PDB file of C-alpha atoms in Angstrom:
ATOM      1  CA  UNK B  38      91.215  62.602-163.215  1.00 89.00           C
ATOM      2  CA  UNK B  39      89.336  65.157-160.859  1.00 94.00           C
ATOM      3  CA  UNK B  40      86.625  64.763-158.504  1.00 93.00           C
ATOM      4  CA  UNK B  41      83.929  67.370-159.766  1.00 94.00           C
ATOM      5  CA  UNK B  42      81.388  66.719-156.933  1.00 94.00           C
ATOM      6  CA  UNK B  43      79.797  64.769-154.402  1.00 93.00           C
ATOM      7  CA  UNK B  44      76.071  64.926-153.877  1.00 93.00           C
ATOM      8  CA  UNK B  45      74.005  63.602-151.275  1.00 92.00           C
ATOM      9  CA  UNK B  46      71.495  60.653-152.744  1.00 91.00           C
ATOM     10  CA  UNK B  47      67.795  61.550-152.481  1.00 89.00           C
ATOM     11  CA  UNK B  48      66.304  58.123-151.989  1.00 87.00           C
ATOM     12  CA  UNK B  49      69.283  57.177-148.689  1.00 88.00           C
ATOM     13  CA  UNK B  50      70.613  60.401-147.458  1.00 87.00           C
ATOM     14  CA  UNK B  51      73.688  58.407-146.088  1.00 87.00           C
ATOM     15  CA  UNK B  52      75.024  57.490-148.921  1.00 89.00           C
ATOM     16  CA  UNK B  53      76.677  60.165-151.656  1.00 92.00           C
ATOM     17  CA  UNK B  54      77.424  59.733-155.349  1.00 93.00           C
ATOM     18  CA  UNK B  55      80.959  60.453-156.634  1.00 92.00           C
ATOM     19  CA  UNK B  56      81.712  61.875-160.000  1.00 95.00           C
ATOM     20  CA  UNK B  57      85.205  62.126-161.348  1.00 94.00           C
ATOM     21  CA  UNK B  58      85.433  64.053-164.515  1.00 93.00           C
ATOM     22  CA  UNK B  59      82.242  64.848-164.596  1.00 92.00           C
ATOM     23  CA  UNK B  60      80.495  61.243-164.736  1.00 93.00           C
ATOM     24  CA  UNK B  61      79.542  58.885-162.116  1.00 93.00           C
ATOM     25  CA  UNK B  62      82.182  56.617-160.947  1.00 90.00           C
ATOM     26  CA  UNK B  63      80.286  55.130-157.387  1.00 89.00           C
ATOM     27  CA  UNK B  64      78.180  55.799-154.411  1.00 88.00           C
ATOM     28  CA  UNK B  65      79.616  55.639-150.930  1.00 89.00           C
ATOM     29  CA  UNK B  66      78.767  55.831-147.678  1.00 88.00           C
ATOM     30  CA  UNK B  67      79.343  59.721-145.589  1.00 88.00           C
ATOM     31  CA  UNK B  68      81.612  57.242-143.630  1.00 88.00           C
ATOM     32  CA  UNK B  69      83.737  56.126-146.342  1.00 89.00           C
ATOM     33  CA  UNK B  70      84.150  59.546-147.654  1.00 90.00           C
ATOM     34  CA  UNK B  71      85.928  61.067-144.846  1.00 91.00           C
ATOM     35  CA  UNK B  72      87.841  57.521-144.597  1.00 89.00           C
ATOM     36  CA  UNK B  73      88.941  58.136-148.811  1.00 89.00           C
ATOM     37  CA  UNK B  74      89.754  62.062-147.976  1.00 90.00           C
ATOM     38  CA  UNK B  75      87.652  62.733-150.981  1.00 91.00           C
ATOM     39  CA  UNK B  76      87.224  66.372-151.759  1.00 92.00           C
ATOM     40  CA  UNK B  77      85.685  67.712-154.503  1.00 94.00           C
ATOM     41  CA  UNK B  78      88.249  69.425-157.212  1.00 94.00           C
ATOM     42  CA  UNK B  79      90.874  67.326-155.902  1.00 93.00           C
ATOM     43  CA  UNK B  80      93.029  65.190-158.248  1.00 93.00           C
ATOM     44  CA  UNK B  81      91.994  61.244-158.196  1.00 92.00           C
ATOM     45  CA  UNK B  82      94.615  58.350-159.377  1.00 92.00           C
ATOM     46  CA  UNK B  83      93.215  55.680-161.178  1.00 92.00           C
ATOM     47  CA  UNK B  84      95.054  52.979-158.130  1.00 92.00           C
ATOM     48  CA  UNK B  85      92.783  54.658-156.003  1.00 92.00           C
ATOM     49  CA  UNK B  86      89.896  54.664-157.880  1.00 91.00           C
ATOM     50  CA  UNK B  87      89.356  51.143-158.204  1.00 91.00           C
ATOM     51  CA  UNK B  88      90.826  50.698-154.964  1.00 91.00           C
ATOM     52  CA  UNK B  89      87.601  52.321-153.980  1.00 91.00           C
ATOM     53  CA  UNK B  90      85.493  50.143-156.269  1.00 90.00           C
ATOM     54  CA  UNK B  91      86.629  47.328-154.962  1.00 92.00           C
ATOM     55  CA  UNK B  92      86.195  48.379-151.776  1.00 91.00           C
ATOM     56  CA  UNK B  93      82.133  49.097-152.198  1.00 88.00           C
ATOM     57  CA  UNK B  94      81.863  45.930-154.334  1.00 91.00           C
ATOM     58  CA  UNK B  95      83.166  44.188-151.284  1.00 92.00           C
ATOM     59  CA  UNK B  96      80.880  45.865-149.071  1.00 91.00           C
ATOM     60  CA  UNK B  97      77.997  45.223-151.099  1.00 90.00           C
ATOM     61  CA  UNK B  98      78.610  41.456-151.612  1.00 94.00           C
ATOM     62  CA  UNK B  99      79.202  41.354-147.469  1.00 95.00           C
ATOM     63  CA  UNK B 100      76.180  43.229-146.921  1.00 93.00           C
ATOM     64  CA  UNK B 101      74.027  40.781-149.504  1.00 94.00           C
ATOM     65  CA  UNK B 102      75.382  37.866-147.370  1.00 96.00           C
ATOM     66  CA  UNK B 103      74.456  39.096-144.297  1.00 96.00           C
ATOM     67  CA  UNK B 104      71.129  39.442-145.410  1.00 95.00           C
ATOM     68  CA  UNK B 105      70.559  35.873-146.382  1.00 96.00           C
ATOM     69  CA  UNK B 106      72.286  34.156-143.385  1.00 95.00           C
ATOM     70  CA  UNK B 107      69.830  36.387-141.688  1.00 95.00           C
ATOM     71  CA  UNK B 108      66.943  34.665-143.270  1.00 94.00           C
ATOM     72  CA  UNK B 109      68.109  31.329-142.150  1.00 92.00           C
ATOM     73  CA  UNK B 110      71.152  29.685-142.174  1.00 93.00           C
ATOM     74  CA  UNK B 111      72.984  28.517-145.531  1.00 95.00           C
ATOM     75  CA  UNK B 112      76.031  26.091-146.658  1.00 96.00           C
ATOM     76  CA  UNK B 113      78.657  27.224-148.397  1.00 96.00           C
ATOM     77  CA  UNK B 114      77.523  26.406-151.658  1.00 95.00           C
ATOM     78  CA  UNK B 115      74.310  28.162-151.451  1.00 95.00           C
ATOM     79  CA  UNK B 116      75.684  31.267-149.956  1.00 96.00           C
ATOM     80  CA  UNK B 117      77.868  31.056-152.782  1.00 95.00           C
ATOM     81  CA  UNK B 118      75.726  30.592-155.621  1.00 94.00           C
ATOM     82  CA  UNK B 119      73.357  33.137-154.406  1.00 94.00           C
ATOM     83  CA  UNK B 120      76.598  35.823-154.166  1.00 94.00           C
ATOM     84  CA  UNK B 121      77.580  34.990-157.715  1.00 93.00           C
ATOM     85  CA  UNK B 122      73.932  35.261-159.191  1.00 92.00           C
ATOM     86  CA  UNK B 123      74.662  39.029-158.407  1.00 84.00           C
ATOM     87  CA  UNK B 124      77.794  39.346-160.423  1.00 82.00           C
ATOM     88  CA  UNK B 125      80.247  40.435-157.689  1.00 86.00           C
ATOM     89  CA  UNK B 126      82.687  38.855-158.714  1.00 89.00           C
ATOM     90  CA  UNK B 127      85.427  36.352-157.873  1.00 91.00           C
ATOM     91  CA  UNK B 128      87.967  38.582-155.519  1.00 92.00           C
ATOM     92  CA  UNK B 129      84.594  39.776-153.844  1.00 94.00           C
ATOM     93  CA  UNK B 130      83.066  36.464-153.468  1.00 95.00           C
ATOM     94  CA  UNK B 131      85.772  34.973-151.683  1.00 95.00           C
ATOM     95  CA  UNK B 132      86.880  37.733-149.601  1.00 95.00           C
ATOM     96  CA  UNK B 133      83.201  37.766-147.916  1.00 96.00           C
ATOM     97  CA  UNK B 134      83.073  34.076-148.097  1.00 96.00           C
ATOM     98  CA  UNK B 135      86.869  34.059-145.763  1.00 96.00           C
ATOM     99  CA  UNK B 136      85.371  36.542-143.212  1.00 96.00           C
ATOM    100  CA  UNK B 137      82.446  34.503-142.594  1.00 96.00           C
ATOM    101  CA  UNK B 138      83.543  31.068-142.430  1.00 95.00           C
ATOM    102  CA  UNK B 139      86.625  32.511-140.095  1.00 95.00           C
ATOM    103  CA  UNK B 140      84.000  34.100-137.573  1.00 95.00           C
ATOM    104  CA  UNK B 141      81.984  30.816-137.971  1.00 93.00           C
ATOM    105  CA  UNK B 142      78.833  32.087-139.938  1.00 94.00           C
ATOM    106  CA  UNK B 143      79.511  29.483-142.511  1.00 95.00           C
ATOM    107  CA  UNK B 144      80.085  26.221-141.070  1.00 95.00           C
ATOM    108  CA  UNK B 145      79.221  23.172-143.274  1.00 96.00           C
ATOM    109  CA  UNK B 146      79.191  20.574-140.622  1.00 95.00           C
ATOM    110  CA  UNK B 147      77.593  22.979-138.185  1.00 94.00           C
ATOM    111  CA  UNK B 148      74.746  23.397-140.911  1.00 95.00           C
ATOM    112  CA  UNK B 149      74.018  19.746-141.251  1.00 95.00           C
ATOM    113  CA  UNK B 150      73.509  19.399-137.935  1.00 93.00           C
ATOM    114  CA  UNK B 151      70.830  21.760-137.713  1.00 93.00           C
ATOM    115  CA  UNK B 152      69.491  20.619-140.895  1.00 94.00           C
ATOM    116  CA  UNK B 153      68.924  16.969-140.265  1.00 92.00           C
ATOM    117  CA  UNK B 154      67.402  18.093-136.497  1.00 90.00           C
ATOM    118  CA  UNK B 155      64.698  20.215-139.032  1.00 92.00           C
ATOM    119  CA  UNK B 156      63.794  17.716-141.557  1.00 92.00           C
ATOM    120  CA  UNK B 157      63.620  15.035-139.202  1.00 88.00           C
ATOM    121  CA  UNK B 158      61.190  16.888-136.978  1.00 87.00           C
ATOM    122  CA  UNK B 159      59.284  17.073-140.475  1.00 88.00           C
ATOM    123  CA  UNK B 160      59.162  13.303-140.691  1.00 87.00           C
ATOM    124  CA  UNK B 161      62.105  12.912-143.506  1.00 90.00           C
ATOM    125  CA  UNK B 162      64.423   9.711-143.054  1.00 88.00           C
ATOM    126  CA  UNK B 163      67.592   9.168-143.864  1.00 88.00           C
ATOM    127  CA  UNK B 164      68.026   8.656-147.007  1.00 88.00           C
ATOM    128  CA  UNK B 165      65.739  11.960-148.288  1.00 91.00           C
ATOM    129  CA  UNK B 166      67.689  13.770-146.005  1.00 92.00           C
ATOM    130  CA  UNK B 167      71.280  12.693-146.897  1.00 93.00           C
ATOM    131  CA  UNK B 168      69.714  13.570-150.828  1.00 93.00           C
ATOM    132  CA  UNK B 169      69.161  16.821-149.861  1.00 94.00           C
ATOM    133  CA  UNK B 170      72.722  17.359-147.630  1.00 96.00           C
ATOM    134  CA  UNK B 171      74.268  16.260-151.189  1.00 95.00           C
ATOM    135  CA  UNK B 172      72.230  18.903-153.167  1.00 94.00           C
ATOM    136  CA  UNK B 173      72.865  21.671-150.706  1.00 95.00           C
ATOM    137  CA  UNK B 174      76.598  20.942-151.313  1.00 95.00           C
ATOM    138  CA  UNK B 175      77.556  19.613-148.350  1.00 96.00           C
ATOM    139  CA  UNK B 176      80.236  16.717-148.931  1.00 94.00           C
ATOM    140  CA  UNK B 177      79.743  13.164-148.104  1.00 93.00           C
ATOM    141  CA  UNK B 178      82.270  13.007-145.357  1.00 94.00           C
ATOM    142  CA  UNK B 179      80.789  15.322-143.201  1.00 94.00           C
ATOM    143  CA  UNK B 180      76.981  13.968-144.587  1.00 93.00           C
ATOM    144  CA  UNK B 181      77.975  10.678-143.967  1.00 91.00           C
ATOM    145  CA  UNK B 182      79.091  11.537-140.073  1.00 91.00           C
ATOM    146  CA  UNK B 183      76.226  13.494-139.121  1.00 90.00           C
ATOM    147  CA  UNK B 184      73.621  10.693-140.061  1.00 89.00           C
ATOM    148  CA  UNK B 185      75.738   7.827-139.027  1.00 84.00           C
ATOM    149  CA  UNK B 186      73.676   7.355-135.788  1.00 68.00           C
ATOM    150  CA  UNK B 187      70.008   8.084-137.272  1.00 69.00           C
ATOM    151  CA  UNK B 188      69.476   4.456-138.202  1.00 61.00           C
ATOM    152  CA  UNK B 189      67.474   3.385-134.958  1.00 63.00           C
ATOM    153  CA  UNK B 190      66.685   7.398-134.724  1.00 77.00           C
ATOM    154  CA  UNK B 191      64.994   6.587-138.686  1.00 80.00           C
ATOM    155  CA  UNK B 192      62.748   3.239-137.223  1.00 83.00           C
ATOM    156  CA  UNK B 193      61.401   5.717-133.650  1.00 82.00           C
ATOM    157  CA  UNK B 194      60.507   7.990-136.423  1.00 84.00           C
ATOM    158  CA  UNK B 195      58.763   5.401-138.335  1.00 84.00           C
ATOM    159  CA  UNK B 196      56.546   3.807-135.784  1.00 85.00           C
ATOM    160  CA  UNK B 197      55.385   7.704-134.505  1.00 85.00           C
ATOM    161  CA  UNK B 198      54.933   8.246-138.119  1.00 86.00           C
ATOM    162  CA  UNK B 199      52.793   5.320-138.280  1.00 85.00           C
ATOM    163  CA  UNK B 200      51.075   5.655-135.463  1.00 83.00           C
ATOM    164  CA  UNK B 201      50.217   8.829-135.990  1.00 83.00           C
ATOM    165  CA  UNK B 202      48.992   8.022-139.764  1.00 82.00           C
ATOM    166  CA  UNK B 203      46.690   4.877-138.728  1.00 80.00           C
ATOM    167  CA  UNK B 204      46.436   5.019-135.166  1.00 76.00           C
ATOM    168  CA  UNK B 205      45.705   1.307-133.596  1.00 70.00           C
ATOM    169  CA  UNK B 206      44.283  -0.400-136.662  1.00 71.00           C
ATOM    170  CA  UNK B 207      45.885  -3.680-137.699  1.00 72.00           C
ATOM    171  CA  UNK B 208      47.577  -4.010-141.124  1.00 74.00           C
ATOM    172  CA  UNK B 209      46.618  -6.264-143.812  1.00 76.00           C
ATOM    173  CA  UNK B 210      48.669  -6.714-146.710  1.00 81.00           C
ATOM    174  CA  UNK B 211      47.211  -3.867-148.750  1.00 84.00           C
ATOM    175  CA  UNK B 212      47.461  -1.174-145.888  1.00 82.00           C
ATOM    176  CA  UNK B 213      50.635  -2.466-145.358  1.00 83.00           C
ATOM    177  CA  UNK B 214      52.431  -1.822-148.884  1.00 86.00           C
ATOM    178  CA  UNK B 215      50.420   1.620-148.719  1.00 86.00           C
ATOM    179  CA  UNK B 216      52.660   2.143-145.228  1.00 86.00           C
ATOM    180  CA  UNK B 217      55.826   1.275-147.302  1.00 86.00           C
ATOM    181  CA  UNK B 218      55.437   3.424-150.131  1.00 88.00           C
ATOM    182  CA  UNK B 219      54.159   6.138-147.757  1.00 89.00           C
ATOM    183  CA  UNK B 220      57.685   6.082-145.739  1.00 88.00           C
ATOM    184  CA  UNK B 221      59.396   5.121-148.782  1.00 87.00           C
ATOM    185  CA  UNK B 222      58.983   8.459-150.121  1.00 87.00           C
ATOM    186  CA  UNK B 223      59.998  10.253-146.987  1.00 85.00           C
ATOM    187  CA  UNK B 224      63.116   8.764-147.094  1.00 86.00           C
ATOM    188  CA  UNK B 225      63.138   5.625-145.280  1.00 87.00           C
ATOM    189  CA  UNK B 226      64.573   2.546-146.231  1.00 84.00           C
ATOM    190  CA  UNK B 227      63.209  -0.747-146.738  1.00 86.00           C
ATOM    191  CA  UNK B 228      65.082  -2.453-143.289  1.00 85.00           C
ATOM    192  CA  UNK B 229      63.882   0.636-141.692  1.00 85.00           C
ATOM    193  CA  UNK B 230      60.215   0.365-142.412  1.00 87.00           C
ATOM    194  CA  UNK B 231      60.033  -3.015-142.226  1.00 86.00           C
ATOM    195  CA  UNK B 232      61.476  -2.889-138.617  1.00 86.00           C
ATOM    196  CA  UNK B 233      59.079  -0.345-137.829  1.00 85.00           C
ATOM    197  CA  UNK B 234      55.798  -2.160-139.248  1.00 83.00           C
ATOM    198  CA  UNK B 235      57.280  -5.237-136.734  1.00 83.00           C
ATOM    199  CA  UNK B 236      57.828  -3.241-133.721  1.00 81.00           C
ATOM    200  CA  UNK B 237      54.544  -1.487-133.714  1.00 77.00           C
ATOM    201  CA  UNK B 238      52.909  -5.104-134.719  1.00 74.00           C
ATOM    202  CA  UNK B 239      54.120  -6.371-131.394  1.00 71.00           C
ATOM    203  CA  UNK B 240      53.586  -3.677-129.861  1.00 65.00           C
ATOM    204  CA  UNK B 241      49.942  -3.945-130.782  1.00 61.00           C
ATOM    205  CA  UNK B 242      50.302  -7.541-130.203  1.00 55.00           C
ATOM    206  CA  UNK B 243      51.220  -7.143-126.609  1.00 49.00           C
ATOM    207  CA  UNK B 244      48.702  -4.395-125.706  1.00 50.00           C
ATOM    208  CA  UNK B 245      45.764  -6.878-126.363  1.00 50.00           C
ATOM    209  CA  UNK B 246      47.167  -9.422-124.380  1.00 48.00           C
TER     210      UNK B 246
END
């Protein structure tokens, strides 16, 4: 096989296409050309051809990762998914998915973390929140240990919830089981909510006294 040229791409001047034999074979950074040695009329193995394909599959699946950690951060299994929606491929995936979890951009327990501190500031309980952990692909170990202290965290949330929602008004049976499907669906449980609706009623209690 013989490299027949290299010409400069109109739409990103820093990156050239490559044709061996005549056809296109890939596009390559100026960079990666003087790394290759790649000269035009030179002879080009086929080892080192799809050593180079590799290569700027590699790059390309890095490069698409980068991107979307730098829209916010992801779990493993989302970076993942996303990666193989763009047919890299296997050897690609998981050579991009080693670099990053070894220099710590991919860091399931790190990511729940932040993720529970962002959907409880959005009002979510427990229970929503370990639902969504799960669907994210984070396992229930580490789910499990980063929301086994949000149980009295879950009833704070509750009353400010409340309070917010109905200010000082009392609660009558109606307005009550309004309250509990209200927090129900935000993730709450029943102990939870319940707890809550007693706290604040004493605490209402108390402030009239």
């Amino acid at each position: 096989m013989i490299l027949t040229n290299i010409e400069q791409q109109a739409k990103n001047p820093k990156r050239f296409s490559v044709f061996i034999d005549g056809d296109f074979a890939f596009g390559l950074d100026g960079t990666d050309i003087l790394y290759y040695k790649l000269k035009i009329g030179e002879e080009i193995s086929c080892d080192k051809k799809e050593l180079i394909i590799a290569d700027c599959v590699r790059k390309k699946a890095m490069d698409k990762a980068v991107r979307l950690l730098s829209v916010r951060a992801r779990s493993e299994k989302e970076l993942r998914s996303r990666l193989e929606e763009n047919e890299y491929g296997s050897n690609a995936i998981e050579y991009v998915m080693s670099i990053l979890t070894e220099n710590g951009y991919i860091d399931d327990r790190k990511f729940a973390e932040e993720f529970i501190a962002g959907q409880k500031r959005k009002g979510f309980g427990k229970t929503a929140i370990a639902h969504k952990l799960r669907e994210k692909g984070i396992s229930r170990q580490i789910s499990d240990e980063t929301l086994k202290n949000e149980d009295n965290s879950d009833t704070e949330r509750c009353i400010a919830l409340l309070n917010k929602k109905y200010g000082s008004c009392s609660f009558d049976r109606e307005t009550a089981k309004k309250a509990f499907s209200w927090l129900g669906g935000r993730g709450f449980s029943f102990d939870t909510v319940k707890a809550a609706l007693k706290a604040r009623q004493e605490d209402n209690s108390g402030s009239r006294e």
